[in-house]
GROMACS .gro file of C-alpha atoms in nm:
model
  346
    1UNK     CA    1  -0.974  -1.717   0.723
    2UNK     CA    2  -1.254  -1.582   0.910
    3UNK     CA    3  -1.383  -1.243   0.848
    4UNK     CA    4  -1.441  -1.096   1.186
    5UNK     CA    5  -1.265  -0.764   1.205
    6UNK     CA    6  -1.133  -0.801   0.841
    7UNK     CA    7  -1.219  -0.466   0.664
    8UNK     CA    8  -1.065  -0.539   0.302
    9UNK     CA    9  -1.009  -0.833   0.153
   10UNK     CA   10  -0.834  -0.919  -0.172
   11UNK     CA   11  -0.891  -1.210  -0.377
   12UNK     CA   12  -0.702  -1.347  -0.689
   13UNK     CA   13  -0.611  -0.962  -0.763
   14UNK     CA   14  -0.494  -0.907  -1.118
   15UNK     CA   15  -0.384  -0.623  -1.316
   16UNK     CA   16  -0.229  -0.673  -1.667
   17UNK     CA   17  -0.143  -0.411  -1.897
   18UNK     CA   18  -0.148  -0.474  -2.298
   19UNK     CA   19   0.164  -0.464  -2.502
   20UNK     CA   20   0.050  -0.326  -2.829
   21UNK     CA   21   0.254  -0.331  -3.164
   22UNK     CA   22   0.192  -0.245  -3.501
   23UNK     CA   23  -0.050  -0.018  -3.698
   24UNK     CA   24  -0.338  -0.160  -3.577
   25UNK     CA   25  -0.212  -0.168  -3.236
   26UNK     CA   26  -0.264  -0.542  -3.203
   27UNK     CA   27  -0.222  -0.670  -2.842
   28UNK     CA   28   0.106  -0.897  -2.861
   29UNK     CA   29   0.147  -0.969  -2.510
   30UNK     CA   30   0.064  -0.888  -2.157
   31UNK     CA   31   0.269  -0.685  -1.846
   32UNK     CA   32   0.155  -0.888  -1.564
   33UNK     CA   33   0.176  -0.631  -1.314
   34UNK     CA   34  -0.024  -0.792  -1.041
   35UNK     CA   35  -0.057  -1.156  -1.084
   36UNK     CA   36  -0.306  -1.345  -0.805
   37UNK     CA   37  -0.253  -1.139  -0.482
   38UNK     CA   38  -0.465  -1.273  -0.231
   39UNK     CA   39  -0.429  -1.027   0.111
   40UNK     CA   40  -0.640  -0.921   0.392
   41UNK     CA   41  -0.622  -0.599   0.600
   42UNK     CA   42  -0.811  -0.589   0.956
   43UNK     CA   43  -1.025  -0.253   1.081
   44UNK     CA   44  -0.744  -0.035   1.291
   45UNK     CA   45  -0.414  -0.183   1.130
   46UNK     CA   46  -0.173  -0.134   0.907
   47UNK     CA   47  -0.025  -0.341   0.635
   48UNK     CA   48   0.297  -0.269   0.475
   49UNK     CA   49   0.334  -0.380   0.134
   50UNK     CA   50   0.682  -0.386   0.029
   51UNK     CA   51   0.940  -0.504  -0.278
   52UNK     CA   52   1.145  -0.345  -0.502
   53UNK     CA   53   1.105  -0.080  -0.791
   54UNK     CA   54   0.863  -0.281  -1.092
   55UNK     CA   55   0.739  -0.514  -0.851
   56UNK     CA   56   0.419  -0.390  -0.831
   57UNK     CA   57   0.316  -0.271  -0.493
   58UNK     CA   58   0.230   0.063  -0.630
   59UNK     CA   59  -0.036  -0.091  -0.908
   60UNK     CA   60  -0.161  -0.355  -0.635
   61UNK     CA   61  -0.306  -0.042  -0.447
   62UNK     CA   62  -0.435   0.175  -0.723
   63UNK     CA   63  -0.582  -0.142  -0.818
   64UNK     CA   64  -0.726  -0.178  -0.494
   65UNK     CA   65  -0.918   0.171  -0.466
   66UNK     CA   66  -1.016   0.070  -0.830
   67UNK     CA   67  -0.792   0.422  -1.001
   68UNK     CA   68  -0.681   0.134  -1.234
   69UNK     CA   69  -0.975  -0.102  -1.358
   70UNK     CA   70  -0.848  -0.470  -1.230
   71UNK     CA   71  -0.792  -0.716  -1.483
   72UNK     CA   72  -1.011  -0.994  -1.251
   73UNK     CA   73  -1.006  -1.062  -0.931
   74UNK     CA   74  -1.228  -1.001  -0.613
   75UNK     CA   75  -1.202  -0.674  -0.405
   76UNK     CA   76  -1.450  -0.698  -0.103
   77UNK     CA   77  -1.464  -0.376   0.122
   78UNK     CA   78  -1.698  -0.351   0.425
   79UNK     CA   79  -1.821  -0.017   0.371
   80UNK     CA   80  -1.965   0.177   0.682
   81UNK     CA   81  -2.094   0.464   0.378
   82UNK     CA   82  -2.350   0.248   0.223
   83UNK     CA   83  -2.450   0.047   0.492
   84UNK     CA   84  -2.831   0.063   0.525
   85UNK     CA   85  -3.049   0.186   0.843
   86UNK     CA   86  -2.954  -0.064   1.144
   87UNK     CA   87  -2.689  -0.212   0.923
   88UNK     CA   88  -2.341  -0.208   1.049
   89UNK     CA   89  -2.155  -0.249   0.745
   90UNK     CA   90  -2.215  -0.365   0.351
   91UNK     CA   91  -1.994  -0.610   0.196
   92UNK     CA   92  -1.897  -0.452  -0.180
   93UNK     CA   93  -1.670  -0.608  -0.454
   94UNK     CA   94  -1.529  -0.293  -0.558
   95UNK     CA   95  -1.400  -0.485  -0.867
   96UNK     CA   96  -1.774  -0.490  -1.012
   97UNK     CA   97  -1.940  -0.179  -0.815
   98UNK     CA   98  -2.119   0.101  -1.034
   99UNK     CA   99  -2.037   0.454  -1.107
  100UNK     CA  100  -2.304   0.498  -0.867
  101UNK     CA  101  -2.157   0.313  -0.582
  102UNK     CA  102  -1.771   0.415  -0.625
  103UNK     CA  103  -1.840   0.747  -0.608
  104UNK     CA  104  -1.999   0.666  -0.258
  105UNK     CA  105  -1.713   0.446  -0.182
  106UNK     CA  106  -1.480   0.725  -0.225
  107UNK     CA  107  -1.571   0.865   0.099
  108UNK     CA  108  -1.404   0.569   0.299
  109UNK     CA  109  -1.142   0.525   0.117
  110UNK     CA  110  -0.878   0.798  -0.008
  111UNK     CA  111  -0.495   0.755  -0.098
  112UNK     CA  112  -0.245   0.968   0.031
  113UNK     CA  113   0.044   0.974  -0.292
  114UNK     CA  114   0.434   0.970  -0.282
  115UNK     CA  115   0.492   1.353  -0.440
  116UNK     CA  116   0.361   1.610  -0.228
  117UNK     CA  117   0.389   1.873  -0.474
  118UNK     CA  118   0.307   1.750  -0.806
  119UNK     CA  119  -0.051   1.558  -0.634
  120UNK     CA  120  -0.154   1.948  -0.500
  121UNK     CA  121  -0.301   2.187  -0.760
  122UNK     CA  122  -0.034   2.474  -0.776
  123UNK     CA  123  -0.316   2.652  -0.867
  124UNK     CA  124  -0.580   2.622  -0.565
  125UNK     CA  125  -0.541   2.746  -0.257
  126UNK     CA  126  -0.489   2.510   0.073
  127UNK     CA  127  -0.814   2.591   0.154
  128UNK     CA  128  -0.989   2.504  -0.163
  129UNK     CA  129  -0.788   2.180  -0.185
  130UNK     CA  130  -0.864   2.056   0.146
  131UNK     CA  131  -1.228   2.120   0.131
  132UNK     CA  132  -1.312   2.027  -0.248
  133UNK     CA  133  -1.350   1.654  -0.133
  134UNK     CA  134  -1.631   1.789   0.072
  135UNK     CA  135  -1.731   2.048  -0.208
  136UNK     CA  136  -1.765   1.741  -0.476
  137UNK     CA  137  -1.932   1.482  -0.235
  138UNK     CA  138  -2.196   1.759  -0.113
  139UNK     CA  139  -2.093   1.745   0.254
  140UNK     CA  140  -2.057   2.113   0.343
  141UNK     CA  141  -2.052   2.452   0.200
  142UNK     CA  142  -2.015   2.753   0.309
  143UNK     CA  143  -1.877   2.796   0.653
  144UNK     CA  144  -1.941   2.458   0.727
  145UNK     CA  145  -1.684   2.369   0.516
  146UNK     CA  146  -1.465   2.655   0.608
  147UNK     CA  147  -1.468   2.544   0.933
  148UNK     CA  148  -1.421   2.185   0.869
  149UNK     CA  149  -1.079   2.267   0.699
  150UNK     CA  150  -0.964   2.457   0.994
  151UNK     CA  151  -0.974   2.146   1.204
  152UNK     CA  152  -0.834   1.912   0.945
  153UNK     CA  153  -0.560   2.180   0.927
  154UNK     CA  154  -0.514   2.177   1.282
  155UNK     CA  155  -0.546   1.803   1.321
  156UNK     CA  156  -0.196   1.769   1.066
  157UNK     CA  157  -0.039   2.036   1.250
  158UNK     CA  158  -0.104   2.324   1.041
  159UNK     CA  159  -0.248   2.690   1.106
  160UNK     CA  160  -0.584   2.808   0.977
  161UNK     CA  161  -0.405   3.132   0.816
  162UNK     CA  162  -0.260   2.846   0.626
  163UNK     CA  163  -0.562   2.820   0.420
  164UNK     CA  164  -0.501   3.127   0.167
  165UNK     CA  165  -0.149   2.978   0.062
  166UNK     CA  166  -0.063   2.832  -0.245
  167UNK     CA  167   0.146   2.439  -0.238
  168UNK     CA  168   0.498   2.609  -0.342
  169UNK     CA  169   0.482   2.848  -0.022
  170UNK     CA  170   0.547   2.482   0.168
  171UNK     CA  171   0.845   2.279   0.224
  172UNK     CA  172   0.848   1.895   0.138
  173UNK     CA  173   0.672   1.794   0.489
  174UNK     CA  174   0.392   2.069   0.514
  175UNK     CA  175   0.285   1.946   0.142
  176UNK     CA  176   0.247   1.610   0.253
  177UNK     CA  177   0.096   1.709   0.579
  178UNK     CA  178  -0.223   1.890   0.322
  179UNK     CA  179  -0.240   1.581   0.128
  180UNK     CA  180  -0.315   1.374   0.442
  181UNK     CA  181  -0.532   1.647   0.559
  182UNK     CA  182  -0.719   1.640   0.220
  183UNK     CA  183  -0.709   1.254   0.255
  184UNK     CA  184  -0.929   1.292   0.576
  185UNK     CA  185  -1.171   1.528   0.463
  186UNK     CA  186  -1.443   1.271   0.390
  187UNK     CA  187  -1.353   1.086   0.739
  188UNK     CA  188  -1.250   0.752   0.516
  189UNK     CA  189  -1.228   0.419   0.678
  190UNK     CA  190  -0.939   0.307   0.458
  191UNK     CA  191  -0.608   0.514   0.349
  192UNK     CA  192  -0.364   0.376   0.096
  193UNK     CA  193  -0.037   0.551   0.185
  194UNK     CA  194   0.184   0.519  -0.169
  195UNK     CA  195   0.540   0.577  -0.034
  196UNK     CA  196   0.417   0.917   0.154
  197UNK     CA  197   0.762   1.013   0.318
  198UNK     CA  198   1.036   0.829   0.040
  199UNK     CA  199   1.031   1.179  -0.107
  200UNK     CA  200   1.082   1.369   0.247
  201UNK     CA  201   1.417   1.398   0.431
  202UNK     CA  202   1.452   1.232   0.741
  203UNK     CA  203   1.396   1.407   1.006
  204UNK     CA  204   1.062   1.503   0.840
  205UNK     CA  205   0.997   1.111   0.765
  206UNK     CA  206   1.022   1.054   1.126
  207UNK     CA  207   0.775   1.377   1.216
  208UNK     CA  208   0.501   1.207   0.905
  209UNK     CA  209   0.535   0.872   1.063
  210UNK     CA  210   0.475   0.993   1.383
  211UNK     CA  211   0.169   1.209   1.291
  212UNK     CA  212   0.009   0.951   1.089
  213UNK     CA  213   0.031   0.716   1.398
  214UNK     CA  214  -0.135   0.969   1.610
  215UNK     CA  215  -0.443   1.009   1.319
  216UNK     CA  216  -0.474   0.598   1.309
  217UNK     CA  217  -0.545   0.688   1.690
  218UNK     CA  218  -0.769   0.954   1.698
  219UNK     CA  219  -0.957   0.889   1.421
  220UNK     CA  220  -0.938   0.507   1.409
  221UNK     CA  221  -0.816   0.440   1.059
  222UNK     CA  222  -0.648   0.167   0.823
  223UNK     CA  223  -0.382   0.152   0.628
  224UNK     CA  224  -0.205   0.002   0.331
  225UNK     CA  225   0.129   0.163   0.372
  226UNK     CA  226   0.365   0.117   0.060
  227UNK     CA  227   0.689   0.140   0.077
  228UNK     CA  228   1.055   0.004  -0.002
  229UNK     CA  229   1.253   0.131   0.314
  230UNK     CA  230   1.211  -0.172   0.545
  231UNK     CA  231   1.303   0.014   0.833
  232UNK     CA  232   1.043   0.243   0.777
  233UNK     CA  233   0.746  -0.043   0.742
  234UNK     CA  234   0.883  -0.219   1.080
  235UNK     CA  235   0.819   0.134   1.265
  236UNK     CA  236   0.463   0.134   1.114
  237UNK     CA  237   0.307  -0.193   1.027
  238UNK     CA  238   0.115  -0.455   1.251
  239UNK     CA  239   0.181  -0.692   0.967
  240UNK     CA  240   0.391  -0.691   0.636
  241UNK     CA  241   0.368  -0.885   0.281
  242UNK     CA  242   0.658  -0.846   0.021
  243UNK     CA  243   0.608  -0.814  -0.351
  244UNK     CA  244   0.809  -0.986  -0.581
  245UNK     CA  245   0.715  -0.968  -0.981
  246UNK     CA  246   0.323  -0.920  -0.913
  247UNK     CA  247   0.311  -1.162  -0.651
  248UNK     CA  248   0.278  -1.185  -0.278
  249UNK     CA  249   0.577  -1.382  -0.158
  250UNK     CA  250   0.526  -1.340   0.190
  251UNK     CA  251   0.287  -1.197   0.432
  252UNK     CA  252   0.311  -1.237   0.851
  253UNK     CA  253   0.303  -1.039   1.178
  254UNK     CA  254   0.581  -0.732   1.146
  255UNK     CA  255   0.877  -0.896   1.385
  256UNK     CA  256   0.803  -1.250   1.278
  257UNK     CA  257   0.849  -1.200   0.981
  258UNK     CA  258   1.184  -0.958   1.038
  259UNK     CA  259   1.320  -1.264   1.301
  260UNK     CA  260   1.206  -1.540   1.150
  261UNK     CA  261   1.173  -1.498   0.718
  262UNK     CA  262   1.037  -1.820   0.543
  263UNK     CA  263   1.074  -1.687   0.189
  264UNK     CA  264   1.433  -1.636   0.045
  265UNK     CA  265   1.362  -1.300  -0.161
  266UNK     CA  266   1.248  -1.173   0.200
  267UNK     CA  267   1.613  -1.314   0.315
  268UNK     CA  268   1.783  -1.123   0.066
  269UNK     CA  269   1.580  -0.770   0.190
  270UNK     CA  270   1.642  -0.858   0.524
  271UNK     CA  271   2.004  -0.907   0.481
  272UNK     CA  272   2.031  -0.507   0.335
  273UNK     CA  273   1.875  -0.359   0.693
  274UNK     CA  274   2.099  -0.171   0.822
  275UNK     CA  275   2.257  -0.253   1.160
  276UNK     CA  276   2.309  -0.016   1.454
  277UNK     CA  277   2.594  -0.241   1.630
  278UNK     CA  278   2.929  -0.200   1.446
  279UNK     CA  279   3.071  -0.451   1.620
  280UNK     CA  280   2.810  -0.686   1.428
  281UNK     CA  281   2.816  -0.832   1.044
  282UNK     CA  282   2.562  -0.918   0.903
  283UNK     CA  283   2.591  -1.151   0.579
  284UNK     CA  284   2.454  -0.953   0.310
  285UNK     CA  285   2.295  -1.176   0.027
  286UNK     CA  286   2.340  -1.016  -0.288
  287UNK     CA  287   2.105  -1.182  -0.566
  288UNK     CA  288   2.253  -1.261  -0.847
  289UNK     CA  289   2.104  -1.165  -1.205
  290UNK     CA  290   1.829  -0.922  -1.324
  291UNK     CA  291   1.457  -0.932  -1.213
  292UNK     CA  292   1.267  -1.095  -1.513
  293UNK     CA  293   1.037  -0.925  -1.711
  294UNK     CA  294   0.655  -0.945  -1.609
  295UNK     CA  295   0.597  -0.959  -1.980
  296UNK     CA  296   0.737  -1.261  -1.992
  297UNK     CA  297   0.803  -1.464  -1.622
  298UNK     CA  298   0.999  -1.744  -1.536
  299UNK     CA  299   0.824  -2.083  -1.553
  300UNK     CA  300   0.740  -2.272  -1.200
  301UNK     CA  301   0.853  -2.002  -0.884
  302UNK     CA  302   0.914  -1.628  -1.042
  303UNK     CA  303   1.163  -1.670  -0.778
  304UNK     CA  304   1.367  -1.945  -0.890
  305UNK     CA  305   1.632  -1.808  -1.131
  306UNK     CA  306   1.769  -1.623  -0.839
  307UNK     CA  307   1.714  -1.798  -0.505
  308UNK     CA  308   2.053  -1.996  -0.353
  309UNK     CA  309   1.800  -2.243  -0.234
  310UNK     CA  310   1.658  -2.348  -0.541
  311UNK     CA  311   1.539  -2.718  -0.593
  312UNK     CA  312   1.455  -2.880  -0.880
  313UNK     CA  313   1.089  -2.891  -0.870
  314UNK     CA  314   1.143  -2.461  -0.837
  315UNK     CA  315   1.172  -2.407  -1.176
  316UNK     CA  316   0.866  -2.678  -1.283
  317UNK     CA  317   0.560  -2.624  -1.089
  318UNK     CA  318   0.433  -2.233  -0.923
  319UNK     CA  319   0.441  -2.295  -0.516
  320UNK     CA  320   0.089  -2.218  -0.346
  321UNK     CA  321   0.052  -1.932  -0.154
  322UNK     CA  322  -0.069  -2.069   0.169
  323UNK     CA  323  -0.064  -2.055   0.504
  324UNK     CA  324   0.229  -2.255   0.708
  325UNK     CA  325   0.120  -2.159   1.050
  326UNK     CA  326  -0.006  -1.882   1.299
  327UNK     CA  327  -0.122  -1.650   0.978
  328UNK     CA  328   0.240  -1.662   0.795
  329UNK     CA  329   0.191  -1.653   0.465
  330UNK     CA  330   0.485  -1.751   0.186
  331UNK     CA  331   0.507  -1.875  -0.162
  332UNK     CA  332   0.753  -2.115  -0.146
  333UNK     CA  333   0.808  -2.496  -0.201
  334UNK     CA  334   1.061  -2.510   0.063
  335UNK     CA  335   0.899  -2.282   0.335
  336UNK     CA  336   0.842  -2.534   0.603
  337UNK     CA  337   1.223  -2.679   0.596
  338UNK     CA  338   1.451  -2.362   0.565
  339UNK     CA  339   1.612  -2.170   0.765
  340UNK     CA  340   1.674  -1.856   0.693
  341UNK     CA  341   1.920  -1.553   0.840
  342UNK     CA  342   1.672  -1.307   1.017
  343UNK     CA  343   1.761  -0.945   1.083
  344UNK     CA  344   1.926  -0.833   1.418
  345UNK     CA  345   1.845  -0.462   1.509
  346UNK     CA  346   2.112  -0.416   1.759
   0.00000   0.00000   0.00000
């Protein structure tokens, strides 16, 4: 894959977290959270990353902006911060940077969290928790920085008499509007958005969506938008991958991979969207049995004990991730010979 345009790149991404037992808290075994994600994500789009609860889409991007140390792996950013004079960009594997260097890094990329309440100090004011990115990083002081809220304020659709509140004078969808406002204080290249409108109603889902669409715009961002509500990744995303037990099962273009699915766990998602025709069925797949343990996976595809496709060579030897064509990625023995149901929207 060439690199032109890429902005972030992920490389055999792990994240395992010890199982520890006993009094001497001996390591018994290992939570393989993230297990060998290999993604990309180009300057001005957005990826969706999307699975079900446990599957670890949430960890992947933590991971990612380094809040959780990686296990091994490669994490190469192209950051427009640390670039030097008449360089455009410098390429950094935030896996191995320095104190030094992440601190620098955290003013292009910042993470926008699911709760809007409980990821705002009750305690601050709007004003102080907008502006203390730019208070710890040395930006601006003063009225610099007064100032500088004011239009981050305005730019989420907020007043600058909103500044003196405190989070629990806000409903659901103003909180989340000063967490993206606080997530563009540093003017970041890169924004991880962790669920931001699963805990809004949705009305206000549809006002979030639409505002962070008009930011990517104006101030030419990326995104890693995680979510679960498929509906609301095909409104957002230039491209999607699904999650399944640490791994990427598949990753393509936003309505290829809604019309034309090459993994069956992306089948089986597809087959729950919901259909605005009700003179149309759809046939809803349901899978059968629990989602193994990433303590202790399935031998061969993690897939296998549940897929209706399943071959013998499934359950013996772990498909490649790898590319079948135009940029589709899938994890699948059989990706190139099925054909699966895709999802009709109306």
């Amino acid at each position: 894959m060439s690199s032109d345009g890429v902005l972030l790149e992920v490389k055999h991404l792990r994240k395992f977290f010890p199982v520890r037992k006993g009094v001497l808290r001996r390591v018994v075994a290992q939570v393989q959270a993230v297990d060998d994600v290999d993604m990309y994500i180009k300057h001005g789009e957005t990826l969706g990353l999307v699975g079900e609860s446990g599957c670890g889409k949430t960890t992947a991007g933590r991971t990612i902006l380094r809040l959780i140390e990686p296990t091994s792996g490669e994490i190469l950013f192209r950051s427009k911060k640390l670039a030097a004079k008449g360089e455009e960009y410098k390429v950094v594997d935030i896996a191995k940077a320095s104190r030094r260097t992440l601190k620098t890094l955290r003013r292009d990329m910042q993470i926008i969290f699911q709760d809007p309440y409980s990821s705002l100090n009750p305690r601050m004011t709007v004003g102080s928790i907008v502006g203390e990115p730019l208070l710890v990083h040395g930006v601006s002081r003063g009225a610099e920085r007064e100032n500088r809220v004011r239009e981050l304020l305005g730019a989420v659709g907020l007043k600058p008499d909103h500044m003196k509140r405190y989070p629990h004078e806000f409903s659901g969808g103003q909180r989340q509007r000063i967490g993206i406002a606080r997530a563009l204080a540093l003017d970041p290249q890169l924004i991880v958005a962790d669920e931001p409108v699963s805990a809004l109603d949705v009305s206000i889902q549809a006002q979030v969506l639409n505002l962070l669409e008009d930011l990517q715009k104006e101030f030419g961002l990326t995104y890693l938008f995680i979510a679960h509500d498929l509906s609301v990744v095909r409104h957002i995303s230039d491209r999607v991958a699904v999650m399944y037990l640490g791994k990427i099962a598949e990753l393509a273009k936003t309505e290829e991979l809604f019309t034309a699915p090459k993994h069956p766990y992306t089948e089986a998602l597809m087959s729950a969207v919901p259909v605005p025709d009700p003179d149309y069925t759809v046939e809803r797949i349901l899978l059968e049995g629990d989602v193994p343990s990433p303590v202790n996976p399935p031998s061969g595809c993690y897939f296998h004990p549940r897929c209706r496709y399943v071959k013998g060579i499934c359950s013996k030897e772990a498909p490649a991730y790898r590319d079948i064509g135009g940029e589709h990625f899938a994890t699948c023995h059989l990706a190139d010979s099925l054909v699966l149901q895709p999802v009709r929207t109306g």
